[in-house]
PDB file of C-alpha atoms and ligand atoms in Angstrom:
ATOM      1  CA  GLN A   1      20.989 -37.243  -7.259  1.00  0.00           C
ATOM      2  CA  THR A   2      21.935 -39.261 -10.199  1.00  0.00           C
ATOM      3  CA  GLY A   3      18.864 -39.594 -11.943  1.00  0.00           C
ATOM      4  CA  LYS A   4      17.000 -36.908 -11.334  1.00  0.00           C
ATOM      5  CA  MET A   5      15.562 -34.383 -13.474  1.00  0.00           C
ATOM      6  CA  ILE A   6      14.146 -31.079 -13.242  1.00  0.00           C
ATOM      7  CA  HIS A   7      11.560 -30.037 -15.479  1.00  0.00           C
ATOM      8  CA  ASN A   8      10.978 -26.343 -15.285  1.00  0.00           C
ATOM      9  CA  ASN A   9       7.996 -25.746 -16.454  1.00  0.00           C
ATOM     10  CA  ARG A  10       5.902 -22.629 -17.524  1.00  0.00           C
ATOM     11  CA  THR A  11       3.277 -21.558 -18.499  1.00  0.00           C
ATOM     12  CA  VAL A  12       1.979 -18.693 -19.649  1.00  0.00           C
ATOM     13  CA  PRO A  13      -1.581 -17.277 -19.365  1.00  0.00           C
ATOM     14  CA  GLY A  14      -3.388 -16.063 -21.609  1.00  0.00           C
ATOM     15  CA  HIS A  15      -4.590 -13.271 -19.362  1.00  0.00           C
ATOM     16  CA  ILE A  16      -1.701 -11.414 -18.961  1.00  0.00           C
ATOM     17  CA  SER A  17      -1.895  -8.050 -19.008  1.00  0.00           C
ATOM     18  CA  ARG A  18      -0.102  -5.211 -16.834  1.00  0.00           C
ATOM     19  CA  PHE A  19       2.333  -5.435 -13.899  1.00  0.00           C
ATOM     20  CA  GLU A  20       3.869  -2.202 -11.920  1.00  0.00           C
ATOM     21  CA  ILE A  21       6.908  -1.645 -10.128  1.00  0.00           C
ATOM     22  CA  ASP A  22       6.002   1.171  -7.762  1.00  0.00           C
ATOM     23  CA  LEU A  23       8.563   3.868  -5.978  1.00  0.00           C
ATOM     24  CA  GLN A  24       6.619   4.792  -3.562  1.00  0.00           C
ATOM     25  CA  THR A  25       5.373   6.637   0.212  1.00  0.00           C
ATOM     26  CA  GLY A  26       3.412   4.799   2.149  1.00  0.00           C
ATOM     27  CA  PRO A  27       2.212   0.810   1.979  1.00  0.00           C
ATOM     28  CA  GLY A  28      -0.897  -0.381  -0.473  1.00  0.00           C
ATOM     29  CA  VAL A  29      -1.811  -0.651  -4.138  1.00  0.00           C
ATOM     30  CA  GLN A  30      -1.538   2.873  -5.862  1.00  0.00           C
ATOM     31  CA  PRO A  31      -1.366   5.387  -2.669  1.00  0.00           C
ATOM     32  CA  ASN A  32      -1.384   9.098  -3.529  1.00  0.00           C
ATOM     33  CA  ASP A  33       2.494   9.447  -3.453  1.00  0.00           C
ATOM     34  CA  MET A  34       4.502   7.407  -5.872  1.00  0.00           C
ATOM     35  CA  ALA A  35       8.263   8.794  -7.329  1.00  0.00           C
ATOM     36  CA  LEU A  36       8.035   6.164  -9.619  1.00  0.00           C
ATOM     37  CA  HIS A  37       5.157   4.104 -11.133  1.00  0.00           C
ATOM     38  CA  PHE A  38       6.647   1.713 -13.339  1.00  0.00           C
ATOM     39  CA  ASN A  39       4.117  -0.168 -15.707  1.00  0.00           C
ATOM     40  CA  PRO A  40       4.796  -2.308 -19.026  1.00  0.00           C
ATOM     41  CA  ARG A  41       1.544  -3.399 -20.403  1.00  0.00           C
ATOM     42  CA  PHE A  42       0.736  -5.806 -22.650  1.00  0.00           C
ATOM     43  CA  ASP A  43      -2.950  -4.395 -23.382  1.00  0.00           C
ATOM     44  CA  ASP A  44      -2.444  -0.803 -24.109  1.00  0.00           C
ATOM     45  CA  PRO A  45      -5.309   0.505 -26.099  1.00  0.00           C
ATOM     46  CA  HIS A  46      -2.472   3.190 -27.861  1.00  0.00           C
ATOM     47  CA  GLN A  47       0.522   1.493 -28.209  1.00  0.00           C
ATOM     48  CA  GLY A  48      -0.121  -2.640 -27.562  1.00  0.00           C
ATOM     49  CA  GLN A  49       2.924  -3.035 -26.024  1.00  0.00           C
ATOM     50  CA  ALA A  50       4.159  -0.263 -23.513  1.00  0.00           C
ATOM     51  CA  VAL A  51       6.310   0.344 -20.948  1.00  0.00           C
ATOM     52  CA  VAL A  52       4.542   3.774 -19.420  1.00  0.00           C
ATOM     53  CA  ARG A  53       6.804   5.684 -16.752  1.00  0.00           C
ATOM     54  CA  THR A  54       4.723   8.393 -14.424  1.00  0.00           C
ATOM     55  CA  ASN A  55       5.244   9.628 -10.938  1.00  0.00           C
ATOM     56  CA  ARG A  56       1.970  10.696  -8.745  1.00  0.00           C
ATOM     57  CA  GLN A  57       1.591  13.380  -6.343  1.00  0.00           C
ATOM     58  CA  ASN A  58      -1.201  14.393  -3.948  1.00  0.00           C
ATOM     59  CA  GLY A  59      -3.689  11.340  -5.842  1.00  0.00           C
ATOM     60  CA  GLY A  60      -3.197  12.799  -9.152  1.00  0.00           C
ATOM     61  CA  TRP A  61      -1.062  11.092 -12.060  1.00  0.00           C
ATOM     62  CA  GLY A  62       1.962  13.178 -13.969  1.00  0.00           C
ATOM     63  CA  GLY A  63       2.840  12.879 -17.695  1.00  0.00           C
ATOM     64  CA  GLU A  64       3.613   9.819 -18.973  1.00  0.00           C
ATOM     65  CA  GLU A  65       6.876   8.372 -20.464  1.00  0.00           C
ATOM     66  CA  ARG A  66       6.706   5.912 -22.819  1.00  0.00           C
ATOM     67  CA  HIS A  67       9.197   5.984 -25.524  1.00  0.00           C
ATOM     68  CA  GLY A  68      11.387   2.956 -26.040  1.00  0.00           C
ATOM     69  CA  PRO A  69      10.739  -0.023 -26.801  1.00  0.00           C
ATOM     70  CA  CYS A  70       9.274  -3.313 -24.661  1.00  0.00           C
ATOM     71  CA  PRO A  71      11.668  -4.924 -23.405  1.00  0.00           C
ATOM     72  CA  PHE A  72       9.100  -7.472 -21.634  1.00  0.00           C
ATOM     73  CA  ALA A  73       7.646 -10.832 -23.277  1.00  0.00           C
ATOM     74  CA  ARG A  74       4.637 -12.322 -21.601  1.00  0.00           C
ATOM     75  CA  GLY A  75       6.341 -15.519 -19.883  1.00  0.00           C
ATOM     76  CA  ALA A  76      10.005 -14.436 -19.793  1.00  0.00           C
ATOM     77  CA  PRO A  77      11.437 -13.968 -17.006  1.00  0.00           C
ATOM     78  CA  PHE A  78      13.234 -10.560 -16.491  1.00  0.00           C
ATOM     79  CA  ASP A  79      15.406  -8.871 -14.016  1.00  0.00           C
ATOM     80  CA  MET A  80      15.637  -5.165 -13.723  1.00  0.00           C
ATOM     81  CA  LEU A  81      17.450  -3.004 -11.441  1.00  0.00           C
ATOM     82  CA  ILE A  82      16.870   0.858 -10.401  1.00  0.00           C
ATOM     83  CA  LEU A  83      19.498   2.792  -9.836  1.00  0.00           C
ATOM     84  CA  LEU A  84      19.250   5.793  -7.681  1.00  0.00           C
ATOM     85  CA  GLU A  85      20.890   8.988  -9.320  1.00  0.00           C
ATOM     86  CA  ASN A  86      21.187  12.821  -8.007  1.00  0.00           C
ATOM     87  CA  ASP A  87      18.795  14.019 -10.805  1.00  0.00           C
ATOM     88  CA  GLN A  88      17.344  10.773 -12.224  1.00  0.00           C
ATOM     89  CA  TRP A  89      16.077   6.670 -11.741  1.00  0.00           C
ATOM     90  CA  LYS A  90      17.861   5.167 -14.228  1.00  0.00           C
ATOM     91  CA  VAL A  91      16.313   1.753 -14.967  1.00  0.00           C
ATOM     92  CA  ALA A  92      17.717  -1.419 -16.825  1.00  0.00           C
ATOM     93  CA  VAL A  93      16.203  -4.416 -17.734  1.00  0.00           C
ATOM     94  CA  ASN A  94      18.392  -7.961 -18.596  1.00  0.00           C
ATOM     95  CA  GLY A  95      21.834  -5.991 -17.994  1.00  0.00           C
ATOM     96  CA  GLN A  96      21.256  -3.274 -20.701  1.00  0.00           C
ATOM     97  CA  HIS A  97      19.920   0.064 -19.739  1.00  0.00           C
ATOM     98  CA  PHE A  98      16.314   0.592 -20.772  1.00  0.00           C
ATOM     99  CA  THR A  99      15.235   4.372 -19.173  1.00  0.00           C
ATOM    100  CA  GLU A 100      15.727   7.487 -17.327  1.00  0.00           C
ATOM    101  CA  PHE A 101      13.014   9.264 -15.395  1.00  0.00           C
ATOM    102  CA  ARG A 102      13.974  12.710 -14.351  1.00  0.00           C
ATOM    103  CA  HIS A 103      13.275  13.570 -10.408  1.00  0.00           C
ATOM    104  CA  ARG A 104       9.761  14.921  -9.726  1.00  0.00           C
ATOM    105  CA  ASN A 105       8.854  13.462  -6.950  1.00  0.00           C
ATOM    106  CA  PRO A 106      11.886  13.334  -3.899  1.00  0.00           C
ATOM    107  CA  TRP A 107      13.331  10.226  -3.668  1.00  0.00           C
ATOM    108  CA  GLN A 108      13.630  10.757  -0.032  1.00  0.00           C
ATOM    109  CA  SER A 109      10.325  10.434   0.355  1.00  0.00           C
ATOM    110  CA  VAL A 110      10.366   6.900  -0.847  1.00  0.00           C
ATOM    111  CA  ASN A 111       9.743   4.412   1.450  1.00  0.00           C
ATOM    112  CA  PHE A 112       7.871   1.494   0.106  1.00  0.00           C
ATOM    113  CA  LEU A 113       8.139  -0.473  -2.880  1.00  0.00           C
ATOM    114  CA  GLY A 114       5.118  -1.953  -4.596  1.00  0.00           C
ATOM    115  CA  ILE A 115       4.334  -4.600  -6.750  1.00  0.00           C
ATOM    116  CA  SER A 116       1.775  -5.693  -8.075  1.00  0.00           C
ATOM    117  CA  GLY A 117      -0.978  -7.050 -11.269  1.00  0.00           C
ATOM    118  CA  ASP A 118       0.587 -10.154 -13.264  1.00  0.00           C
ATOM    119  CA  VAL A 119       4.312 -10.959 -12.425  1.00  0.00           C
ATOM    120  CA  ILE A 120       6.072 -13.085 -10.081  1.00  0.00           C
ATOM    121  CA  ILE A 121       8.984 -12.156  -8.061  1.00  0.00           C
ATOM    122  CA  ASN A 122      11.674 -14.018  -6.928  1.00  0.00           C
ATOM    123  CA  SER A 123      13.755 -12.175  -5.353  1.00  0.00           C
ATOM    124  CA  VAL A 124      13.889  -8.317  -3.943  1.00  0.00           C
ATOM    125  CA  LYS A 125      17.915  -6.768  -3.276  1.00  0.00           C
ATOM    126  CA  GLN A 126      19.342  -3.557  -2.390  1.00  0.00           C
ATOM    127  CA  TYR A 127      22.792  -2.583  -2.723  1.00  0.00           C
TER     128      TYR A 127
HETATM  129  C1  LIG O   1      -4.079   5.049 -15.468  1.00  0.00           C
HETATM  130  C2  LIG O   1      -3.950   3.434 -15.258  1.00  0.00           C
HETATM  131  C3  LIG O   1      -3.091   3.098 -13.812  1.00  0.00           C
HETATM  132  C4  LIG O   1      -1.510   3.862 -14.145  1.00  0.00           C
HETATM  133  C5  LIG O   1      -1.755   5.360 -14.552  1.00  0.00           C
HETATM  134  C6  LIG O   1      -0.419   5.810 -15.218  1.00  0.00           C
HETATM  135  O1  LIG O   1      -4.965   4.917 -16.814  1.00  0.00           O
HETATM  136  O2  LIG O   1      -5.433   3.215 -14.514  1.00  0.00           O
HETATM  137  O3  LIG O   1      -2.718   2.512 -13.298  1.00  0.00           O
HETATM  138  O4  LIG O   1      -1.246   3.435 -15.203  1.00  0.00           O
HETATM  139  O5  LIG O   1      -2.829   5.564 -15.948  1.00  0.00           O
HETATM  140  O6  LIG O   1      -0.727   7.630 -15.955  1.00  0.00           O
END
């Protein structure tokens, strides 16, 4: 209506530390198997900000991939695309290619999307 305003006020909580987006087998937080654990961190003891990528199999973590800059910022909205290819996952953040992750677990084992930690999800779509 005329005369109305919308003020979008985002507060950045100081305690934001990390979140994770997991392509996983079964429900819950950090189940035994994850084909992709995608874990932006603002509190990484080695790098400060880092985006850790790894897998999880039979309850154990695989080796971490951490190269590249961190395209996430505290309090900033983002969008993310995960594309399934024959030999890898491909991840874009804010419309730009960010990284790829070669399959370690069979992608066919993925049946849940796990999202946890310091993140607010507005929407999830599958194309
Ligand atoms: C651990 C962390 C897990 C997971 C894992 C990946 O240190 O507690 O949540 O991110 O690293 O290697």
